[in-house]
Short mmCIF file of C-alpha atoms and ligand atoms in Angstrom, two decimals:
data_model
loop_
_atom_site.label_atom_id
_atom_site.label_comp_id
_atom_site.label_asym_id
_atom_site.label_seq_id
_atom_site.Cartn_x
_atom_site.Cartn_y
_atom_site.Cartn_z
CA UNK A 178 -0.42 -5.14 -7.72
CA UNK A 179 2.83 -6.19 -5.69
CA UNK A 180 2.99 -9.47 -3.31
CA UNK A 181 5.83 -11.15 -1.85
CA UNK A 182 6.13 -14.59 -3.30
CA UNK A 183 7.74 -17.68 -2.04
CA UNK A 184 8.44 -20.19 -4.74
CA UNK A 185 10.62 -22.89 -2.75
CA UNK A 186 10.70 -23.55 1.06
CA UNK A 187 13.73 -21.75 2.60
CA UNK A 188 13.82 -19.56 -0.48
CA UNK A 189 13.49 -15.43 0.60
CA UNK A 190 10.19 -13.75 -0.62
CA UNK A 191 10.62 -11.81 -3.77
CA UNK A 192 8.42 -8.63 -3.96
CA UNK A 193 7.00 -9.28 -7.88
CA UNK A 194 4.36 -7.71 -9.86
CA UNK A 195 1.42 -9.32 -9.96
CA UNK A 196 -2.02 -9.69 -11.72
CA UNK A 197 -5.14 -10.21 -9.67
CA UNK A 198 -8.42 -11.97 -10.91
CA UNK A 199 -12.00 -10.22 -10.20
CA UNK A 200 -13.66 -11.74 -7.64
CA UNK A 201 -16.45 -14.56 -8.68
CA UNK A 202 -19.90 -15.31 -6.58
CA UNK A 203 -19.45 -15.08 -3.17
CA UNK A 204 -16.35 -13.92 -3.17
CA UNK A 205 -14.76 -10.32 -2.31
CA UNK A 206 -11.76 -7.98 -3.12
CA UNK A 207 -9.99 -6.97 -0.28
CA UNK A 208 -7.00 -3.73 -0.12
CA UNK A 209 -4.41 -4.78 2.02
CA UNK A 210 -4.17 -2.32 5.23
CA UNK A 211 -1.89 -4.04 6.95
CA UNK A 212 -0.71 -7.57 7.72
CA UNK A 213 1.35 -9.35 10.84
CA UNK A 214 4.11 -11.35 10.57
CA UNK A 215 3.62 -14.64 12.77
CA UNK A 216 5.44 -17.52 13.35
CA UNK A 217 2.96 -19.50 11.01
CA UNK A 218 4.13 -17.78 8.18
CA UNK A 219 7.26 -18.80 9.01
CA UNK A 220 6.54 -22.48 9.21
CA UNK A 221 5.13 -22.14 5.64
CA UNK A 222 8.29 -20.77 4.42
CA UNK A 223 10.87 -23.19 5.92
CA UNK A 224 9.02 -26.13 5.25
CA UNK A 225 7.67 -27.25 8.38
CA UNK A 226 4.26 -27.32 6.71
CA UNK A 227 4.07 -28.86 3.55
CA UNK A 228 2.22 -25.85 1.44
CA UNK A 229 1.62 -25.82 -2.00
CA UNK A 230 3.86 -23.54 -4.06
CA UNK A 231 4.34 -21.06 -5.07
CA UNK A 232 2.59 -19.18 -2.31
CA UNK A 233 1.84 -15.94 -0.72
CA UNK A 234 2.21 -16.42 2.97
CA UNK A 235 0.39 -13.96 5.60
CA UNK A 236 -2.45 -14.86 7.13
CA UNK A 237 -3.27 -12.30 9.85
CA UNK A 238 -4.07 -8.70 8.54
CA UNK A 239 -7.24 -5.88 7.65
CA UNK A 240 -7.94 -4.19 4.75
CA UNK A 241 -10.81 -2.35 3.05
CA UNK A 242 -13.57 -3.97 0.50
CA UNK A 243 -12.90 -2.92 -2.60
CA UNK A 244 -15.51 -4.95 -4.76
CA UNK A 245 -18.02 -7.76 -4.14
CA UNK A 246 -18.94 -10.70 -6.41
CA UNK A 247 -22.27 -11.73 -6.84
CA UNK A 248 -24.45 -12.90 -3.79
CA UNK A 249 -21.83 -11.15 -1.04
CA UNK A 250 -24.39 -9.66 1.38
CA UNK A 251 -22.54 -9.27 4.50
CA UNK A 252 -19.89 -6.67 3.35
CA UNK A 253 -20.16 -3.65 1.19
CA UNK A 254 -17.39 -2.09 -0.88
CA UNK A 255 -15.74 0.71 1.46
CA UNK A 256 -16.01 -1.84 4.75
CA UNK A 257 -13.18 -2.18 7.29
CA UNK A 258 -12.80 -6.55 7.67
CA UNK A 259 -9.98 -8.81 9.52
CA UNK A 260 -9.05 -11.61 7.84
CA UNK A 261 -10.64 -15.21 9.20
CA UNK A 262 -8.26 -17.71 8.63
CA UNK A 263 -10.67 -20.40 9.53
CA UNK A 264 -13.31 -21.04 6.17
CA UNK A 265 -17.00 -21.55 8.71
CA UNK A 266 -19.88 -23.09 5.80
CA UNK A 267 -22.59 -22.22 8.99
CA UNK A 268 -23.89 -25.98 7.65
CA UNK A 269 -21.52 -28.57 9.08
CA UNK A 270 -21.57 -30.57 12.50
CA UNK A 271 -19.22 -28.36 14.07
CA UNK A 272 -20.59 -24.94 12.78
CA UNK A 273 -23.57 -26.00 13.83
CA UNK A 274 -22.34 -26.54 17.22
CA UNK A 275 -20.62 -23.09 17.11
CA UNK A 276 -17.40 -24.43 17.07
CA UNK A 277 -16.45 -22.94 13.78
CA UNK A 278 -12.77 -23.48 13.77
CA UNK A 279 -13.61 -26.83 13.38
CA UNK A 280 -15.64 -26.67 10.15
CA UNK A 281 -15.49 -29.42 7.94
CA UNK A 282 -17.64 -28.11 5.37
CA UNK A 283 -15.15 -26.72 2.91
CA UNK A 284 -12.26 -29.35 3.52
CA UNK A 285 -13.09 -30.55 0.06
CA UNK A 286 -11.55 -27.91 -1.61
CA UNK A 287 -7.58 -27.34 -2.04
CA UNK A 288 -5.85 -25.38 0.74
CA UNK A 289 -4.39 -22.58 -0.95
CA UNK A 290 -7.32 -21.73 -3.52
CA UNK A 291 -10.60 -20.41 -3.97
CA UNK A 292 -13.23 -22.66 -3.31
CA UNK A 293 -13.62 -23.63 -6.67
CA UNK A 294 -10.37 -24.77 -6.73
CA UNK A 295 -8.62 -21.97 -9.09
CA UNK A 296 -6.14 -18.94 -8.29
CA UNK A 297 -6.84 -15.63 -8.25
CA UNK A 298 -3.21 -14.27 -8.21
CA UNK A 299 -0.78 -14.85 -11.07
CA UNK A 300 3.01 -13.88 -11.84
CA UNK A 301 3.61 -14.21 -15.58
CA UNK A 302 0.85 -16.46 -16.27
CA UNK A 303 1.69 -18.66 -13.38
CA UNK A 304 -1.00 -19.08 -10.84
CA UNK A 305 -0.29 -18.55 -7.06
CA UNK A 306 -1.39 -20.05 -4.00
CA UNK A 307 -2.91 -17.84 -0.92
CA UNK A 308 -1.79 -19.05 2.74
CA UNK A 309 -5.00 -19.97 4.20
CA UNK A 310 -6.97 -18.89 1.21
CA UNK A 311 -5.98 -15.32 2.27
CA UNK A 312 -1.99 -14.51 1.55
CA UNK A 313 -1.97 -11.42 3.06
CA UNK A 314 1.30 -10.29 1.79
CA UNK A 315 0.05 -8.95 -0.82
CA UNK A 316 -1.70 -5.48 -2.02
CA UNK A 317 -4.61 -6.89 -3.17
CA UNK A 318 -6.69 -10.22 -2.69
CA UNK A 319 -9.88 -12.02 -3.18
CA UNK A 320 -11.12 -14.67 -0.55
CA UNK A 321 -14.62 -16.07 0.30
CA UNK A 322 -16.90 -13.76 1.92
CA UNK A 323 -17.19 -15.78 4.90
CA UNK A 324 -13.34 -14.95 5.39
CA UNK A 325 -13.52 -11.20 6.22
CA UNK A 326 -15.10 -9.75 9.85
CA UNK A 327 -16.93 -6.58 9.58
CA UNK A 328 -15.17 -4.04 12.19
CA UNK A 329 -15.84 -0.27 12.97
CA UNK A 330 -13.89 2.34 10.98
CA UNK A 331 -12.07 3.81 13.74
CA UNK A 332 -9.92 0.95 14.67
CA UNK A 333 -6.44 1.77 13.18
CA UNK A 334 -5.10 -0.53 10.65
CA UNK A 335 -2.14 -2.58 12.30
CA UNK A 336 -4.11 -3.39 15.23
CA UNK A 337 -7.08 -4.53 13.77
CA UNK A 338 -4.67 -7.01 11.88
CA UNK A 339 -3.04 -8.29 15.29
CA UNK A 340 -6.78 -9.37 16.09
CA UNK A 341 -6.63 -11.87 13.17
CA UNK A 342 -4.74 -14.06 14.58
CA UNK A 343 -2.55 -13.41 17.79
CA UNK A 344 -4.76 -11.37 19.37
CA UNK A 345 -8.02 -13.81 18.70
CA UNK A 346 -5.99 -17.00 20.03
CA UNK A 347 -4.06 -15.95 22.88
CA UNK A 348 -6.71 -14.26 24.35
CA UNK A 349 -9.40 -16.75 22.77
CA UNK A 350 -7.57 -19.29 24.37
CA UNK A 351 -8.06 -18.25 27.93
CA UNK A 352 -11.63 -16.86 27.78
CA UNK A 353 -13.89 -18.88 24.90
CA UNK A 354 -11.51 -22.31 25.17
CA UNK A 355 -10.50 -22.51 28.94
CA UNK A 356 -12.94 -20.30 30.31
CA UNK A 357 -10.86 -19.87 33.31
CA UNK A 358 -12.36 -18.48 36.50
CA UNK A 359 -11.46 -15.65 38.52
CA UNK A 360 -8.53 -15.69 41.00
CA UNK A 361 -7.12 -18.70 39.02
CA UNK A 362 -3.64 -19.10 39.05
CA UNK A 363 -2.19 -19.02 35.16
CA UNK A 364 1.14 -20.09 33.64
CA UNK A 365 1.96 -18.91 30.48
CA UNK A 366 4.41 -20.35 28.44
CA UNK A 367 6.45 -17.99 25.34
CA UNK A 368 6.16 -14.43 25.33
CA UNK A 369 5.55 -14.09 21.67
CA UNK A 370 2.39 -12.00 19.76
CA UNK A 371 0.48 -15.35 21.05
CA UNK A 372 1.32 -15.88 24.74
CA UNK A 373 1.40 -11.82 25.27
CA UNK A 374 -2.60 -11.95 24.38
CA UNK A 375 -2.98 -15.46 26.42
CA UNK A 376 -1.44 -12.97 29.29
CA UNK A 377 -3.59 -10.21 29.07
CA UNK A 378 -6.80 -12.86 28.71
CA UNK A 379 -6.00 -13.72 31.60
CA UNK A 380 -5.98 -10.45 33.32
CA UNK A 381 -9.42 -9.58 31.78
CA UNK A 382 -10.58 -12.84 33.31
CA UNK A 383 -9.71 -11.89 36.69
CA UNK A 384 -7.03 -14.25 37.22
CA UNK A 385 -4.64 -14.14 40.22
CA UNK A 386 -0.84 -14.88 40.03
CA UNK A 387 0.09 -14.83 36.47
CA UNK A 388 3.13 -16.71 35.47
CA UNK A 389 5.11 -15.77 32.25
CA UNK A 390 7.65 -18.40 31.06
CA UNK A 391 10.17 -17.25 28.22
CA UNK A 392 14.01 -18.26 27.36
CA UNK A 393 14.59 -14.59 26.55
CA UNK A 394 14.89 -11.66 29.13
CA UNK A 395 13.23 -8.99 26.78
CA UNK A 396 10.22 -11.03 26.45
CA UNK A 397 9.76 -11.66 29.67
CA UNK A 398 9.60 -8.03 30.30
CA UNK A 399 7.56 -7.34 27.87
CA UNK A 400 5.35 -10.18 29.84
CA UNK A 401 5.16 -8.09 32.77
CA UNK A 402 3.89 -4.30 31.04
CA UNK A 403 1.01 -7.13 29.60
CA UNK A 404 0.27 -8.15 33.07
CA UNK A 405 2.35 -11.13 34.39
CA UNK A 406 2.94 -10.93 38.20
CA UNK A 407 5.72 -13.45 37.85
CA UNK A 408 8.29 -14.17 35.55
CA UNK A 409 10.46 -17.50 35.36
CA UNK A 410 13.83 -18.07 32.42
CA UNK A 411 13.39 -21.17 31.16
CA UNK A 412 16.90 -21.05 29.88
CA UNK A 413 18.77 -20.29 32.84
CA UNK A 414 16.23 -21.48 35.58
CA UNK A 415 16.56 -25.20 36.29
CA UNK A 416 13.72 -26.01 37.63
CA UNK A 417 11.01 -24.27 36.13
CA UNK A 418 8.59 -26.64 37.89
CA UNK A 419 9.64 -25.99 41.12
CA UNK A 420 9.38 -22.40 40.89
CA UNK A 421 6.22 -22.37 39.58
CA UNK A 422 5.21 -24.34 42.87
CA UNK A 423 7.14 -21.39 45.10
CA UNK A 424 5.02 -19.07 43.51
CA UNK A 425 1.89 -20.84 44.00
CA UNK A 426 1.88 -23.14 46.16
CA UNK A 427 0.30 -26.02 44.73
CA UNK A 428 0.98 -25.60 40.93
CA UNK A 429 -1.06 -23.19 38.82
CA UNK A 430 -4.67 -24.17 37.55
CA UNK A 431 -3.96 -23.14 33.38
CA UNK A 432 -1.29 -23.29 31.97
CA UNK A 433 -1.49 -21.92 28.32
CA UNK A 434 1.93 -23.23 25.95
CA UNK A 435 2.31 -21.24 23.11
CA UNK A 436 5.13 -22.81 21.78
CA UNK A 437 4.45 -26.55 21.86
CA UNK A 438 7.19 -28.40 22.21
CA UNK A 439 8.08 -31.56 23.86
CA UNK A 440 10.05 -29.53 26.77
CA UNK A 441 7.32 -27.30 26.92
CA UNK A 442 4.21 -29.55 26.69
CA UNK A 443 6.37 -31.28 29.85
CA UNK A 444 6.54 -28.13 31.85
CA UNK A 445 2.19 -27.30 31.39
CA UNK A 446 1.53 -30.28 32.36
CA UNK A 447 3.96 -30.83 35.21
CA UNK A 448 3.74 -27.00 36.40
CA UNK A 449 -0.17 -27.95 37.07
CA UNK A 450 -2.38 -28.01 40.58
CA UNK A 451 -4.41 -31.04 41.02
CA UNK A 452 -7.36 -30.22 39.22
CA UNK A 453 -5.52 -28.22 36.67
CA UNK A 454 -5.80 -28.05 33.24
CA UNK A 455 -3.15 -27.60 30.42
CA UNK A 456 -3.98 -25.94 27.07
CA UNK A 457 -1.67 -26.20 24.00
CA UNK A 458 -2.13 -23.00 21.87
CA UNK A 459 1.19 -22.45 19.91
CA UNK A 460 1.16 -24.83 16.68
CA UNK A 461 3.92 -26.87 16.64
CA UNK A 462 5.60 -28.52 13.02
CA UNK A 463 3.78 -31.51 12.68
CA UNK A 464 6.23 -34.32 13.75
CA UNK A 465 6.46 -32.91 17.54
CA UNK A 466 5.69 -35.91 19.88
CA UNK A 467 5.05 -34.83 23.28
CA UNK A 468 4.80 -37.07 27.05
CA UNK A 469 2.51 -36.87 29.94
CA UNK A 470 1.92 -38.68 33.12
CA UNK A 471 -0.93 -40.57 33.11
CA UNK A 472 -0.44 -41.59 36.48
CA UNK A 473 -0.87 -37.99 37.36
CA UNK A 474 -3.60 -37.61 35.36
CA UNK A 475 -5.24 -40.05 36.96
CA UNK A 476 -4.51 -39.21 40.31
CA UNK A 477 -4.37 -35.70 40.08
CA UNK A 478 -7.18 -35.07 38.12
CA UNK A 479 -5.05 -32.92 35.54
CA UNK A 480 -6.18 -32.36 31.80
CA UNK A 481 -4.59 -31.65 28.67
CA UNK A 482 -6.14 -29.99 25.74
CA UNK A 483 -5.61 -28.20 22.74
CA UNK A 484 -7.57 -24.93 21.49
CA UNK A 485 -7.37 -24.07 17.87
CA UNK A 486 -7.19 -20.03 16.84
CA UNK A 487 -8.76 -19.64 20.69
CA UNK A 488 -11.63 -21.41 20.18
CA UNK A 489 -13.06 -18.21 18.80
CA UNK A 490 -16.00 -17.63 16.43
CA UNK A 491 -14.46 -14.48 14.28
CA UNK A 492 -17.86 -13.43 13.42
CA UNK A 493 -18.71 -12.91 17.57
CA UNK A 494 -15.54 -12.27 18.82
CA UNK A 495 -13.31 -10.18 16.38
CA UNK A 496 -15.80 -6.72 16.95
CA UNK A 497 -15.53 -7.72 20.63
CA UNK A 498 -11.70 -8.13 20.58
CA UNK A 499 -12.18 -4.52 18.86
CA UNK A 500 -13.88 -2.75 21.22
CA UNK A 501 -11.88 -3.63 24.10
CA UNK A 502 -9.42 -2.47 22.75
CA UNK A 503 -11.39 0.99 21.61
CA UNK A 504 -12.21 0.76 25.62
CA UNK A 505 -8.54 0.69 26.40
CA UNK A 506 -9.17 -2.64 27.97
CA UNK A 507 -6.58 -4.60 25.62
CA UNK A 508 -3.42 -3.41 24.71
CA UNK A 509 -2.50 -4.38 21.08
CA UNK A 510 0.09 -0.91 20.67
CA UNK A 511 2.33 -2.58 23.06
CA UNK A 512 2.19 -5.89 21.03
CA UNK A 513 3.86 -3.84 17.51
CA UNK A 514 7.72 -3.52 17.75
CA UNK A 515 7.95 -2.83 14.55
CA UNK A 516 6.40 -1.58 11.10
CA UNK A 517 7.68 -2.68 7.41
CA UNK A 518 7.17 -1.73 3.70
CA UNK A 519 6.35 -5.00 1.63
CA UNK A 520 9.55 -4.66 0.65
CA UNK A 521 10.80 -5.01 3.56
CA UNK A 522 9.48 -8.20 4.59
CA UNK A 523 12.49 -10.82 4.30
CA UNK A 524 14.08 -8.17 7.10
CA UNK A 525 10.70 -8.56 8.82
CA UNK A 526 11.04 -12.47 9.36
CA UNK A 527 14.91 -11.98 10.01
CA UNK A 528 13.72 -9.69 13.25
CA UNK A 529 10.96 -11.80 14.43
CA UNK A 530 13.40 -15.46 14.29
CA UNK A 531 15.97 -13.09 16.45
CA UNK A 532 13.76 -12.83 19.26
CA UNK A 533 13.51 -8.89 18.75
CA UNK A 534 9.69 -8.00 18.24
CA UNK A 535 6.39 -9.27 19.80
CA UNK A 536 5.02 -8.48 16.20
CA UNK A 537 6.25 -6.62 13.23
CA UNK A 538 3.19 -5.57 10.72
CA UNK A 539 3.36 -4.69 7.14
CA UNK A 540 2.02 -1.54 7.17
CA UNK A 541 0.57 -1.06 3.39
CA UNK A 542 0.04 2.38 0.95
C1 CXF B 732 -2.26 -20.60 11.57
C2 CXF B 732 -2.92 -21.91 11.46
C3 CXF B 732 -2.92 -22.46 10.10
C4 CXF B 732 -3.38 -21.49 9.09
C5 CXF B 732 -2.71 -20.19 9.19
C6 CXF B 732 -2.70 -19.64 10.55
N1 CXF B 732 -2.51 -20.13 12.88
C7 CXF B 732 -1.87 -19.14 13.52
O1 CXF B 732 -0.86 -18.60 13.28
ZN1 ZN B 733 -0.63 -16.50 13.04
#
């Protein structure tokens, strides 16, 4: 089977032949459907995140069970899944608490393995590491069982992938994380696959003025046909703060930041209401510092948090996300600019770093 393997940060992905091990207890082979190409990947690839090498990135994608190792009860051979990229051992503090993206119950074992610590993919010989234990880039894989979501068979392929991961936390972030209420006012910071979904979680919360923040015109467009009622450029506006406070008075009560920088971690918390509450979504590389007032924060009541993949629990939410959009009440057709061939994919991350797609998907055989 083919994947697209990166051997050294900042190196392009080379499209190689591959040999795939069977899939051990608990454990299940997956055919690659189709995968999304997400700014995480990219972070992977450039070195933001140290990752072990060499990898296959790709994290957010469906595909179709192809065979089950012993034990696997909760998937079949022939099943439609999404990719988890959150491990959940159901045993752990946090699982326990149903906050599964927290689960600490598999943190023993190496990041880009199998549980057991080997690789399933090799090139020559050489043994490969999965992004996220999944590596989606890839025809084939095998990951843990507890990594695949069940989903009907009628949801096409590319947009049950977007539900993976942008779909999940932008929209996660708004409705399982922030739990906004209706007729709150929302800010929403980058206009990418992520803040797109945070946009339209917001308009299936019942939220009032909705806010979109970009640096690029086409997003922020795009921002609107998703449901934002306002739109502010960061790059050419000023005062970003200000005009948030024209629109709404007061300031907005969520803001969602799906980039996560220090400018923009500045501009959720200083866009906010009294009362309002700032929610980092967009994963930043790991050195980003970022500044608040606690003064304000004090005075103004205003708090900062940070929601992980939406706060979602796959298992729950992914069929959910699914239906909705069966029901035409999310739109995931507007999110796909574009579709690829594996071999495609190095033009794939070219398009996405230019600004010119909310999400290009590898679209497999
Ligand atoms: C990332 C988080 C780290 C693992 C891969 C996916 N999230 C979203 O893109
Ligand atoms: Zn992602």
């Amino acid at each position: 089977m083919k994947a697209a393997v990166l051997f050294k940060p900042n190196e392009p992905l080379q499209v190689l032949d591959c040999e795939l091990d069977p899939p051990k207890a608990l454990e299940v082979r997956v055919k690659m459907k189709a995968a999304g190409v997400c700014q995480s990947d990219w972070h992977v690839m450039n070195g933001d995140w140290p990752s072990p090498m060499p990898i296959v990135p790709g994290h957010e994608a469906a595909g179709e069970i192809l065979e089950c190792g012993a034990g696997v009860t909760t998937v079949k051979p022939g099943d439609h899944v999404i990719f988890s990229f959150r491990p959940h051992c159901g045993r752990c503090r946090y699982c326990s608490q149903g906050r599964t993206v927290l689960c600490i119950g598999r943190s023993g074992s190496p990041p880009g393995a199998l549980y057991d610590g080997t690789l399933r993919i090799k090139h020559k010989g050489q043994g490969i590491n999965q992004m996220a234990r999944i590596g989606t880039f890839a025809e084939e894989v095998v990951v843990p069982e507890e990594m695949v979501v069940p989903i009907r068979k009628d949801m096409p392929w590319a947009q049950a992938a977007l539900v993976g991961c942008c779909v999940a936390t932008g929209v996660g972030a708004v409705t399982r994380h922030a739990k906004i209420e209706a007729g709150s006012t929302v800010l929403v910071i980058g206009c990418g696959g992520v803040g797109l979904n945070a946009i339209q979680g917001a308009v299936l919360s019942g939220a009032g003025k909705i806010v979109a923040a970009d640096i690029l015109d086409n997003k922020l467009e795009m921002a609107r046909t998703f449901g934002a009622t306002h739109t502010i450029n960061t790059a050419t506006d000023n005062d970003p703060v200000k005009k948030v406070k024209e629109i709404t008075g007061l300031g907005v009560d969520y803001s969602f930041d799906a980039v996560s920088n220090d400018r923009t971690q500045a501009l959720a918390f200083d866009a906010l209401a009294p009362g309002g509450h700032a929610v980092a979504v967009g994963i930043s590389a790991a050195t980003v510092r970022a500044s608040y007032s606690p003064f304000m924060m004090v005075f103004a009541e205003k708090t900062v948090s940070g929601t992980f993949y939406g706060s979602v629990r796959p298992d729950l939410d992914f069929p959910v996300l699914v239906d909705h959009y069966m029901n035409k009440r999310l739109n995931i057709d507007g999110l796909i600019s574009r579709t690829y061939k594996l071999s495609e994919i190095n033009d794939g991350f070219k398009r996405m770093m230019a600004g010119e797609v909310a999400r290009g998907v590898v679209v497999f055989d």
